[in-house]
Amino acid sequence: DTGVSQDPRHKITKRGQNVTFRCDPISEHNRLYWYRQTLGQGPEFLTYFQNEAQLEKSRLLSDRFSAERPKGSFSTLEIQRTEQGDSAMYLCASSPEAFFGQGTRLTVV
Amino acid sequence: LAKTTQPISMDSYEGQEVNITCSHNNIATNDYITWYQQFPSQGPRFIIQGYKTKVTNEVASLFIPADRKSSTLSLPRVSLSDTAVYYCLRGGSYIPTFGRGTSLIVHP
């Protein structure tokens, strides 16, 4: 048990639908990261929060993606108008030492 | 982005010691080396971190030579459950950056 909780663990959605994932970091960690991982690849950085401030976003984070971290606690990642290419494992991590959650497996059909 | 180079795959047998080497020629003065382990359908798990010389914990050892251009993760007496992907990361930055990692398969 790493202490980082992600919900849901699995999500199947139809193309064009919106989906939202939640991450609850370790309570005393002020940094929170979102990553995306596809089969055979390492995790790819999407975005990073320091407390409630979103400090950096990857080019991978298109305008269909939005992330929030209200009050510097849990975070949500929303994907609008999902595409089949969005199918991946979405990972959340919190720091100082990067502890990862179990991830949310998204399948877009 | 911080770049490292490591073998794509390795094979070993139960009870053997496994050494996975990572190259990081352009390592910066304030960069640490961190290794993660990842099982299928799980998030990466921190294994060990070091700056120079040798670091050992209950899971692994990390050897970093004086020039710090490479590092070696050593797993003593591997078991089948050590079959996983191992990632080497360099950075003093705040964004852990992953490559493709090394897929280790431990055979009976």
JSON list of C-alpha atoms in Angstrom, two decimals:
[
{"chain": "A", "resi": 1, "resn": "ASP", "atom": "CA", "xyz": [0.00, 0.00, 0.00]},
{"chain": "A", "resi": 2, "resn": "THR", "atom": "CA", "xyz": [1.73, 3.16, -1.25]},
{"chain": "A", "resi": 3, "resn": "GLY", "atom": "CA", "xyz": [-0.73, 5.59, 0.32]},
{"chain": "A", "resi": 4, "resn": "VAL", "atom": "CA", "xyz": [-1.69, 7.21, -2.99]},
{"chain": "A", "resi": 5, "resn": "SER", "atom": "CA", "xyz": [-5.25, 6.29, -3.92]},
{"chain": "A", "resi": 6, "resn": "GLN", "atom": "CA", "xyz": [-6.73, 6.48, -7.40]},
{"chain": "A", "resi": 7, "resn": "ASP", "atom": "CA", "xyz": [-10.33, 6.03, -8.40]},
{"chain": "A", "resi": 8, "resn": "PRO", "atom": "CA", "xyz": [-11.64, 4.32, -10.41]},
{"chain": "A", "resi": 9, "resn": "ARG", "atom": "CA", "xyz": [-9.17, 1.51, -11.09]},
{"chain": "A", "resi": 10, "resn": "HIS", "atom": "CA", "xyz": [-10.76, 0.77, -14.43]},
{"chain": "A", "resi": 11, "resn": "LYS", "atom": "CA", "xyz": [-12.93, 2.82, -16.77]},
{"chain": "A", "resi": 12, "resn": "ILE", "atom": "CA", "xyz": [-14.46, 1.83, -20.07]},
{"chain": "A", "resi": 13, "resn": "THR", "atom": "CA", "xyz": [-16.07, 4.63, -22.01]},
{"chain": "A", "resi": 14, "resn": "LYS", "atom": "CA", "xyz": [-17.42, 5.27, -25.46]},
{"chain": "A", "resi": 15, "resn": "ARG", "atom": "CA", "xyz": [-15.55, 7.56, -27.79]},
{"chain": "A", "resi": 16, "resn": "GLY", "atom": "CA", "xyz": [-16.71, 11.14, -27.39]},
{"chain": "A", "resi": 17, "resn": "GLN", "atom": "CA", "xyz": [-17.69, 10.81, -23.73]},
{"chain": "A", "resi": 18, "resn": "ASN", "atom": "CA", "xyz": [-16.08, 12.74, -20.91]},
{"chain": "A", "resi": 19, "resn": "VAL", "atom": "CA", "xyz": [-14.30, 10.96, -18.07]},
{"chain": "A", "resi": 20, "resn": "THR", "atom": "CA", "xyz": [-12.90, 12.15, -14.76]},
{"chain": "A", "resi": 21, "resn": "PHE", "atom": "CA", "xyz": [-10.34, 10.45, -12.57]},
{"chain": "A", "resi": 22, "resn": "ARG", "atom": "CA", "xyz": [-9.52, 11.21, -8.96]},
{"chain": "A", "resi": 23, "resn": "CYS", "atom": "CA", "xyz": [-6.24, 11.00, -7.06]},
{"chain": "A", "resi": 24, "resn": "ASP", "atom": "CA", "xyz": [-5.82, 11.26, -3.31]},
{"chain": "A", "resi": 25, "resn": "PRO", "atom": "CA", "xyz": [-2.14, 11.80, -2.50]},
{"chain": "A", "resi": 26, "resn": "ILE", "atom": "CA", "xyz": [-0.33, 11.08, 0.72]},
{"chain": "A", "resi": 27, "resn": "SER", "atom": "CA", "xyz": [-1.67, 13.75, 3.05]},
{"chain": "A", "resi": 28, "resn": "GLU", "atom": "CA", "xyz": [1.55, 15.58, 3.87]},
{"chain": "A", "resi": 29, "resn": "HIS", "atom": "CA", "xyz": [2.84, 15.60, 0.28]},
{"chain": "A", "resi": 30, "resn": "ASN", "atom": "CA", "xyz": [2.55, 18.97, -1.43]},
{"chain": "A", "resi": 31, "resn": "ARG", "atom": "CA", "xyz": [3.63, 17.86, -4.91]},
{"chain": "A", "resi": 32, "resn": "LEU", "atom": "CA", "xyz": [1.29, 15.88, -7.13]},
{"chain": "A", "resi": 33, "resn": "TYR", "atom": "CA", "xyz": [1.94, 14.49, -10.59]},
{"chain": "A", "resi": 34, "resn": "TRP", "atom": "CA", "xyz": [-0.13, 12.94, -13.33]},
{"chain": "A", "resi": 35, "resn": "TYR", "atom": "CA", "xyz": [1.38, 10.54, -15.82]},
{"chain": "A", "resi": 36, "resn": "ARG", "atom": "CA", "xyz": [0.08, 8.48, -18.71]},
{"chain": "A", "resi": 37, "resn": "GLN", "atom": "CA", "xyz": [1.46, 5.07, -19.63]},
{"chain": "A", "resi": 38, "resn": "THR", "atom": "CA", "xyz": [0.80, 2.96, -22.69]},
{"chain": "A", "resi": 39, "resn": "LEU", "atom": "CA", "xyz": [1.81, -0.65, -23.21]},
{"chain": "A", "resi": 40, "resn": "GLY", "atom": "CA", "xyz": [5.55, -1.17, -23.43]},
{"chain": "A", "resi": 41, "resn": "GLN", "atom": "CA", "xyz": [6.40, 2.41, -22.60]},
{"chain": "A", "resi": 42, "resn": "GLY", "atom": "CA", "xyz": [7.49, 4.15, -19.44]},
{"chain": "A", "resi": 43, "resn": "PRO", "atom": "CA", "xyz": [5.19, 6.63, -17.74]},
{"chain": "A", "resi": 44, "resn": "GLU", "atom": "CA", "xyz": [4.95, 9.96, -19.59]},
{"chain": "A", "resi": 45, "resn": "PHE", "atom": "CA", "xyz": [4.64, 13.15, -17.60]},
{"chain": "A", "resi": 46, "resn": "LEU", "atom": "CA", "xyz": [1.39, 15.08, -18.06]},
{"chain": "A", "resi": 47, "resn": "THR", "atom": "CA", "xyz": [1.21, 17.75, -15.37]},
{"chain": "A", "resi": 48, "resn": "TYR", "atom": "CA", "xyz": [2.45, 18.75, -11.94]},
{"chain": "A", "resi": 49, "resn": "PHE", "atom": "CA", "xyz": [0.98, 20.60, -8.95]},
{"chain": "A", "resi": 50, "resn": "GLN", "atom": "CA", "xyz": [2.70, 22.27, -6.05]},
{"chain": "A", "resi": 51, "resn": "ASN", "atom": "CA", "xyz": [-0.11, 22.50, -3.52]},
{"chain": "A", "resi": 52, "resn": "GLU", "atom": "CA", "xyz": [-3.06, 23.90, -5.50]},
{"chain": "A", "resi": 53, "resn": "ALA", "atom": "CA", "xyz": [-0.94, 25.58, -8.20]},
{"chain": "A", "resi": 54, "resn": "GLN", "atom": "CA", "xyz": [-0.53, 23.79, -11.52]},
{"chain": "A", "resi": 55, "resn": "LEU", "atom": "CA", "xyz": [3.09, 24.62, -12.30]},
{"chain": "A", "resi": 56, "resn": "GLU", "atom": "CA", "xyz": [3.85, 22.65, -15.40]},
{"chain": "A", "resi": 57, "resn": "LYS", "atom": "CA", "xyz": [1.99, 20.94, -18.22]},
{"chain": "A", "resi": 58, "resn": "SER", "atom": "CA", "xyz": [3.36, 18.62, -20.88]},
{"chain": "A", "resi": 59, "resn": "ARG", "atom": "CA", "xyz": [2.68, 19.06, -24.59]},
{"chain": "A", "resi": 60, "resn": "LEU", "atom": "CA", "xyz": [0.85, 15.74, -24.24]},
{"chain": "A", "resi": 61, "resn": "LEU", "atom": "CA", "xyz": [-1.84, 17.55, -22.28]},
{"chain": "A", "resi": 62, "resn": "SER", "atom": "CA", "xyz": [-4.07, 18.70, -25.11]},
{"chain": "A", "resi": 63, "resn": "ASP", "atom": "CA", "xyz": [-6.92, 21.14, -24.60]},
{"chain": "A", "resi": 64, "resn": "ARG", "atom": "CA", "xyz": [-9.23, 18.17, -24.05]},
{"chain": "A", "resi": 65, "resn": "PHE", "atom": "CA", "xyz": [-7.38, 17.42, -20.83]},
{"chain": "A", "resi": 66, "resn": "SER", "atom": "CA", "xyz": [-7.77, 19.45, -17.67]},
{"chain": "A", "resi": 67, "resn": "ALA", "atom": "CA", "xyz": [-6.47, 18.86, -14.19]},
{"chain": "A", "resi": 68, "resn": "GLU", "atom": "CA", "xyz": [-7.33, 20.51, -10.92]},
{"chain": "A", "resi": 69, "resn": "ARG", "atom": "CA", "xyz": [-6.20, 20.31, -7.35]},
{"chain": "A", "resi": 70, "resn": "PRO", "atom": "CA", "xyz": [-8.53, 22.42, -5.26]},
{"chain": "A", "resi": 71, "resn": "LYS", "atom": "CA", "xyz": [-7.26, 23.28, -1.81]},
{"chain": "A", "resi": 72, "resn": "GLY", "atom": "CA", "xyz": [-4.04, 21.42, -2.52]},
{"chain": "A", "resi": 73, "resn": "SER", "atom": "CA", "xyz": [-5.45, 18.08, -1.49]},
{"chain": "A", "resi": 74, "resn": "PHE", "atom": "CA", "xyz": [-6.98, 15.58, -3.95]},
{"chain": "A", "resi": 75, "resn": "SER", "atom": "CA", "xyz": [-6.69, 16.10, -7.68]},
{"chain": "A", "resi": 76, "resn": "THR", "atom": "CA", "xyz": [-8.91, 15.34, -10.65]},
{"chain": "A", "resi": 77, "resn": "LEU", "atom": "CA", "xyz": [-7.97, 14.71, -14.26]},
{"chain": "A", "resi": 78, "resn": "GLU", "atom": "CA", "xyz": [-10.74, 15.18, -16.81]},
{"chain": "A", "resi": 79, "resn": "ILE", "atom": "CA", "xyz": [-10.63, 14.12, -20.42]},
{"chain": "A", "resi": 80, "resn": "GLN", "atom": "CA", "xyz": [-13.30, 15.59, -22.65]},
{"chain": "A", "resi": 81, "resn": "ARG", "atom": "CA", "xyz": [-14.50, 14.06, -25.91]},
{"chain": "A", "resi": 82, "resn": "THR", "atom": "CA", "xyz": [-12.40, 10.95, -25.41]},
{"chain": "A", "resi": 83, "resn": "GLU", "atom": "CA", "xyz": [-10.63, 9.36, -28.36]},
{"chain": "A", "resi": 84, "resn": "GLN", "atom": "CA", "xyz": [-9.38, 5.82, -28.78]},
{"chain": "A", "resi": 85, "resn": "GLY", "atom": "CA", "xyz": [-5.84, 7.14, -28.53]},
{"chain": "A", "resi": 86, "resn": "ASP", "atom": "CA", "xyz": [-6.58, 8.20, -24.96]},
{"chain": "A", "resi": 87, "resn": "SER", "atom": "CA", "xyz": [-6.70, 4.55, -23.92]},
{"chain": "A", "resi": 88, "resn": "ALA", "atom": "CA", "xyz": [-3.89, 4.14, -21.41]},
{"chain": "A", "resi": 89, "resn": "MET", "atom": "CA", "xyz": [-3.05, 3.78, -17.74]},
{"chain": "A", "resi": 90, "resn": "TYR", "atom": "CA", "xyz": [-3.26, 7.12, -15.94]},
{"chain": "A", "resi": 91, "resn": "LEU", "atom": "CA", "xyz": [-0.96, 7.30, -12.95]},
{"chain": "A", "resi": 92, "resn": "CYS", "atom": "CA", "xyz": [-0.86, 9.75, -10.08]},
{"chain": "A", "resi": 93, "resn": "ALA", "atom": "CA", "xyz": [2.14, 10.27, -7.82]},
{"chain": "A", "resi": 94, "resn": "SER", "atom": "CA", "xyz": [2.89, 12.49, -4.86]},
{"chain": "A", "resi": 95, "resn": "SER", "atom": "CA", "xyz": [6.20, 13.73, -3.47]},
{"chain": "A", "resi": 96, "resn": "PRO", "atom": "CA", "xyz": [8.76, 14.49, -1.94]},
{"chain": "A", "resi": 97, "resn": "GLU", "atom": "CA", "xyz": [9.74, 10.90, -2.75]},
{"chain": "A", "resi": 98, "resn": "ALA", "atom": "CA", "xyz": [7.52, 10.01, -5.71]},
{"chain": "A", "resi": 99, "resn": "PHE", "atom": "CA", "xyz": [4.98, 7.47, -4.52]},
{"chain": "A", "resi": 100, "resn": "PHE", "atom": "CA", "xyz": [2.66, 6.24, -7.23]},
{"chain": "A", "resi": 101, "resn": "GLY", "atom": "CA", "xyz": [-0.90, 5.06, -7.01]},
{"chain": "A", "resi": 102, "resn": "GLN", "atom": "CA", "xyz": [-2.18, 1.91, -8.68]},
{"chain": "A", "resi": 103, "resn": "GLY", "atom": "CA", "xyz": [-3.41, 3.87, -11.67]},
{"chain": "A", "resi": 104, "resn": "THR", "atom": "CA", "xyz": [-6.65, 4.12, -13.59]},
{"chain": "A", "resi": 105, "resn": "ARG", "atom": "CA", "xyz": [-6.88, 1.96, -16.70]},
{"chain": "A", "resi": 106, "resn": "LEU", "atom": "CA", "xyz": [-8.92, 3.81, -19.34]},
{"chain": "A", "resi": 107, "resn": "THR", "atom": "CA", "xyz": [-10.31, 1.98, -22.34]},
{"chain": "A", "resi": 108, "resn": "VAL", "atom": "CA", "xyz": [-12.07, 4.02, -25.01]},
{"chain": "A", "resi": 109, "resn": "VAL", "atom": "CA", "xyz": [-14.25, 1.94, -27.30]},
{"chain": "B", "resi": 1, "resn": "LEU", "atom": "CA", "xyz": [14.21, 16.03, -20.26]},
{"chain": "B", "resi": 2, "resn": "ALA", "atom": "CA", "xyz": [16.67, 13.96, -18.28]},
{"chain": "B", "resi": 3, "resn": "LYS", "atom": "CA", "xyz": [17.94, 11.06, -20.40]},
{"chain": "B", "resi": 4, "resn": "THR", "atom": "CA", "xyz": [19.29, 7.72, -19.33]},
{"chain": "B", "resi": 5, "resn": "THR", "atom": "CA", "xyz": [20.16, 4.59, -21.29]},
{"chain": "B", "resi": 6, "resn": "GLN", "atom": "CA", "xyz": [19.58, 1.08, -20.03]},
{"chain": "B", "resi": 7, "resn": "PRO", "atom": "CA", "xyz": [19.15, -2.34, -21.64]},
{"chain": "B", "resi": 8, "resn": "ILE", "atom": "CA", "xyz": [15.67, -3.04, -22.90]},
{"chain": "B", "resi": 9, "resn": "SER", "atom": "CA", "xyz": [15.55, -6.54, -21.46]},
{"chain": "B", "resi": 10, "resn": "MET", "atom": "CA", "xyz": [17.47, -9.01, -19.31]},
{"chain": "B", "resi": 11, "resn": "ASP", "atom": "CA", "xyz": [17.01, -12.63, -18.34]},
{"chain": "B", "resi": 12, "resn": "SER", "atom": "CA", "xyz": [18.13, -14.33, -15.16]},
{"chain": "B", "resi": 13, "resn": "TYR", "atom": "CA", "xyz": [17.45, -17.38, -13.03]},
{"chain": "B", "resi": 14, "resn": "GLU", "atom": "CA", "xyz": [16.23, -17.74, -9.50]},
{"chain": "B", "resi": 15, "resn": "GLY", "atom": "CA", "xyz": [18.95, -17.30, -6.90]},
{"chain": "B", "resi": 16, "resn": "GLN", "atom": "CA", "xyz": [21.30, -15.35, -9.15]},
{"chain": "B", "resi": 17, "resn": "GLU", "atom": "CA", "xyz": [22.49, -11.80, -8.64]},
{"chain": "B", "resi": 18, "resn": "VAL", "atom": "CA", "xyz": [21.26, -9.38, -11.29]},
{"chain": "B", "resi": 19, "resn": "ASN", "atom": "CA", "xyz": [23.07, -6.18, -12.20]},
{"chain": "B", "resi": 20, "resn": "ILE", "atom": "CA", "xyz": [21.31, -3.61, -14.37]},
{"chain": "B", "resi": 21, "resn": "THR", "atom": "CA", "xyz": [23.49, -0.80, -15.64]},
{"chain": "B", "resi": 22, "resn": "CYS", "atom": "CA", "xyz": [22.26, 2.65, -16.55]},
{"chain": "B", "resi": 23, "resn": "SER", "atom": "CA", "xyz": [24.21, 5.29, -18.50]},
{"chain": "B", "resi": 24, "resn": "HIS", "atom": "CA", "xyz": [23.74, 8.97, -17.76]},
{"chain": "B", "resi": 25, "resn": "ASN", "atom": "CA", "xyz": [26.65, 10.74, -19.41]},
{"chain": "B", "resi": 26, "resn": "ASN", "atom": "CA", "xyz": [25.29, 14.25, -18.98]},
{"chain": "B", "resi": 27, "resn": "ILE", "atom": "CA", "xyz": [24.42, 13.98, -15.34]},
{"chain": "B", "resi": 28, "resn": "ALA", "atom": "CA", "xyz": [24.32, 17.32, -13.56]},
{"chain": "B", "resi": 29, "resn": "THR", "atom": "CA", "xyz": [26.09, 18.09, -10.32]},
{"chain": "B", "resi": 30, "resn": "ASN", "atom": "CA", "xyz": [22.90, 18.13, -8.30]},
{"chain": "B", "resi": 31, "resn": "ASP", "atom": "CA", "xyz": [21.28, 15.08, -9.95]},
{"chain": "B", "resi": 32, "resn": "TYR", "atom": "CA", "xyz": [20.45, 12.02, -7.92]},
{"chain": "B", "resi": 33, "resn": "ILE", "atom": "CA", "xyz": [19.96, 8.56, -9.43]},
{"chain": "B", "resi": 34, "resn": "THR", "atom": "CA", "xyz": [16.71, 6.85, -8.60]},
{"chain": "B", "resi": 35, "resn": "TRP", "atom": "CA", "xyz": [15.48, 3.38, -9.52]},
{"chain": "B", "resi": 36, "resn": "TYR", "atom": "CA", "xyz": [11.86, 2.25, -9.70]},
{"chain": "B", "resi": 37, "resn": "GLN", "atom": "CA", "xyz": [10.29, -1.17, -10.13]},
{"chain": "B", "resi": 38, "resn": "GLN", "atom": "CA", "xyz": [7.01, -1.71, -11.92]},
{"chain": "B", "resi": 39, "resn": "PHE", "atom": "CA", "xyz": [4.82, -4.78, -12.10]},
{"chain": "B", "resi": 40, "resn": "PRO", "atom": "CA", "xyz": [2.11, -5.13, -14.76]},
{"chain": "B", "resi": 41, "resn": "SER", "atom": "CA", "xyz": [-1.00, -3.04, -14.08]},
{"chain": "B", "resi": 42, "resn": "GLN", "atom": "CA", "xyz": [0.60, -1.33, -11.10]},
{"chain": "B", "resi": 43, "resn": "GLY", "atom": "CA", "xyz": [2.26, 2.02, -10.58]},
{"chain": "B", "resi": 44, "resn": "PRO", "atom": "CA", "xyz": [6.06, 2.26, -10.31]},
{"chain": "B", "resi": 45, "resn": "ARG", "atom": "CA", "xyz": [7.51, 1.58, -6.88]},
{"chain": "B", "resi": 46, "resn": "PHE", "atom": "CA", "xyz": [10.56, 3.39, -5.51]},
{"chain": "B", "resi": 47, "resn": "ILE", "atom": "CA", "xyz": [13.49, 0.99, -4.92]},
{"chain": "B", "resi": 48, "resn": "ILE", "atom": "CA", "xyz": [16.57, 3.00, -4.15]},
{"chain": "B", "resi": 49, "resn": "GLN", "atom": "CA", "xyz": [18.23, 6.36, -4.62]},
{"chain": "B", "resi": 50, "resn": "GLY", "atom": "CA", "xyz": [21.85, 7.50, -4.50]},
{"chain": "B", "resi": 51, "resn": "TYR", "atom": "CA", "xyz": [24.26, 10.28, -5.36]},
{"chain": "B", "resi": 52, "resn": "LYS", "atom": "CA", "xyz": [27.65, 8.58, -5.39]},
{"chain": "B", "resi": 53, "resn": "THR", "atom": "CA", "xyz": [29.54, 5.48, -4.20]},
{"chain": "B", "resi": 54, "resn": "LYS", "atom": "CA", "xyz": [27.30, 2.77, -2.81]},
{"chain": "B", "resi": 55, "resn": "VAL", "atom": "CA", "xyz": [23.87, 2.71, -1.26]},
{"chain": "B", "resi": 56, "resn": "THR", "atom": "CA", "xyz": [22.24, -0.42, 0.12]},
{"chain": "B", "resi": 57, "resn": "ASN", "atom": "CA", "xyz": [18.80, -1.12, 1.49]},
{"chain": "B", "resi": 58, "resn": "GLU", "atom": "CA", "xyz": [16.79, -4.24, 2.21]},
{"chain": "B", "resi": 59, "resn": "VAL", "atom": "CA", "xyz": [15.86, -4.64, -1.46]},
{"chain": "B", "resi": 60, "resn": "ALA", "atom": "CA", "xyz": [18.87, -3.67, -3.56]},
{"chain": "B", "resi": 61, "resn": "SER", "atom": "CA", "xyz": [22.24, -2.00, -3.82]},
{"chain": "B", "resi": 62, "resn": "LEU", "atom": "CA", "xyz": [23.14, 0.93, -6.01]},
{"chain": "B", "resi": 63, "resn": "PHE", "atom": "CA", "xyz": [26.68, 1.51, -7.21]},
{"chain": "B", "resi": 64, "resn": "ILE", "atom": "CA", "xyz": [27.68, 4.87, -8.66]},
{"chain": "B", "resi": 65, "resn": "PRO", "atom": "CA", "xyz": [31.31, 5.35, -9.74]},
{"chain": "B", "resi": 66, "resn": "ALA", "atom": "CA", "xyz": [33.27, 8.52, -9.09]},
{"chain": "B", "resi": 67, "resn": "ASP", "atom": "CA", "xyz": [32.51, 10.06, -12.51]},
{"chain": "B", "resi": 68, "resn": "ARG", "atom": "CA", "xyz": [28.79, 9.40, -11.97]},
{"chain": "B", "resi": 69, "resn": "LYS", "atom": "CA", "xyz": [28.24, 8.78, -15.69]},
{"chain": "B", "resi": 70, "resn": "SER", "atom": "CA", "xyz": [26.70, 5.41, -15.00]},
{"chain": "B", "resi": 71, "resn": "SER", "atom": "CA", "xyz": [25.11, 3.48, -12.20]},
{"chain": "B", "resi": 72, "resn": "THR", "atom": "CA", "xyz": [24.37, -0.17, -11.47]},
{"chain": "B", "resi": 73, "resn": "LEU", "atom": "CA", "xyz": [21.36, -1.55, -9.68]},
{"chain": "B", "resi": 74, "resn": "SER", "atom": "CA", "xyz": [22.19, -4.86, -8.03]},
{"chain": "B", "resi": 75, "resn": "LEU", "atom": "CA", "xyz": [19.47, -7.29, -7.01]},
{"chain": "B", "resi": 76, "resn": "PRO", "atom": "CA", "xyz": [20.83, -10.12, -4.84]},
{"chain": "B", "resi": 77, "resn": "ARG", "atom": "CA", "xyz": [19.45, -13.64, -5.25]},
{"chain": "B", "resi": 78, "resn": "VAL", "atom": "CA", "xyz": [16.48, -12.82, -7.43]},
{"chain": "B", "resi": 79, "resn": "SER", "atom": "CA", "xyz": [13.24, -14.76, -7.26]},
{"chain": "B", "resi": 80, "resn": "LEU", "atom": "CA", "xyz": [10.41, -15.16, -9.73]},
{"chain": "B", "resi": 81, "resn": "SER", "atom": "CA", "xyz": [8.62, -12.25, -8.07]},
{"chain": "B", "resi": 82, "resn": "ASP", "atom": "CA", "xyz": [11.41, -9.90, -9.14]},
{"chain": "B", "resi": 83, "resn": "THR", "atom": "CA", "xyz": [10.20, -10.20, -12.72]},
{"chain": "B", "resi": 84, "resn": "ALA", "atom": "CA", "xyz": [9.30, -6.61, -13.53]},
{"chain": "B", "resi": 85, "resn": "VAL", "atom": "CA", "xyz": [10.37, -3.51, -15.41]},
{"chain": "B", "resi": 86, "resn": "TYR", "atom": "CA", "xyz": [13.11, -1.48, -13.76]},
{"chain": "B", "resi": 87, "resn": "TYR", "atom": "CA", "xyz": [13.52, 2.22, -14.49]},
{"chain": "B", "resi": 88, "resn": "CYS", "atom": "CA", "xyz": [16.60, 4.34, -13.95]},
{"chain": "B", "resi": 89, "resn": "LEU", "atom": "CA", "xyz": [15.96, 8.06, -13.49]},
{"chain": "B", "resi": 90, "resn": "ARG", "atom": "CA", "xyz": [18.36, 10.93, -13.05]},
{"chain": "B", "resi": 91, "resn": "GLY", "atom": "CA", "xyz": [17.42, 14.27, -11.75]},
{"chain": "B", "resi": 92, "resn": "GLY", "atom": "CA", "xyz": [17.57, 16.77, -9.04]},
{"chain": "B", "resi": 93, "resn": "SER", "atom": "CA", "xyz": [14.56, 18.29, -10.72]},
{"chain": "B", "resi": 94, "resn": "TYR", "atom": "CA", "xyz": [11.08, 17.94, -9.38]},
{"chain": "B", "resi": 95, "resn": "ILE", "atom": "CA", "xyz": [9.64, 15.96, -12.29]},
{"chain": "B", "resi": 96, "resn": "PRO", "atom": "CA", "xyz": [10.61, 12.29, -12.39]},
{"chain": "B", "resi": 97, "resn": "THR", "atom": "CA", "xyz": [11.22, 11.43, -16.06]},
{"chain": "B", "resi": 98, "resn": "PHE", "atom": "CA", "xyz": [11.02, 7.82, -17.18]},
{"chain": "B", "resi": 99, "resn": "GLY", "atom": "CA", "xyz": [12.54, 6.04, -20.16]},
{"chain": "B", "resi": 100, "resn": "ARG", "atom": "CA", "xyz": [11.40, 2.62, -21.38]},
{"chain": "B", "resi": 101, "resn": "GLY", "atom": "CA", "xyz": [13.12, 0.78, -18.58]},
{"chain": "B", "resi": 102, "resn": "THR", "atom": "CA", "xyz": [14.64, -2.70, -18.45]},
{"chain": "B", "resi": 103, "resn": "SER", "atom": "CA", "xyz": [12.31, -5.67, -18.53]},
{"chain": "B", "resi": 104, "resn": "LEU", "atom": "CA", "xyz": [13.79, -8.31, -16.23]},
{"chain": "B", "resi": 105, "resn": "ILE", "atom": "CA", "xyz": [12.51, -11.85, -16.54]},
{"chain": "B", "resi": 106, "resn": "VAL", "atom": "CA", "xyz": [13.52, -14.31, -13.85]},
{"chain": "B", "resi": 107, "resn": "HIS", "atom": "CA", "xyz": [13.29, -17.97, -14.88]},
{"chain": "B", "resi": 108, "resn": "PRO", "atom": "CA", "xyz": [12.86, -20.97, -12.56]}
]
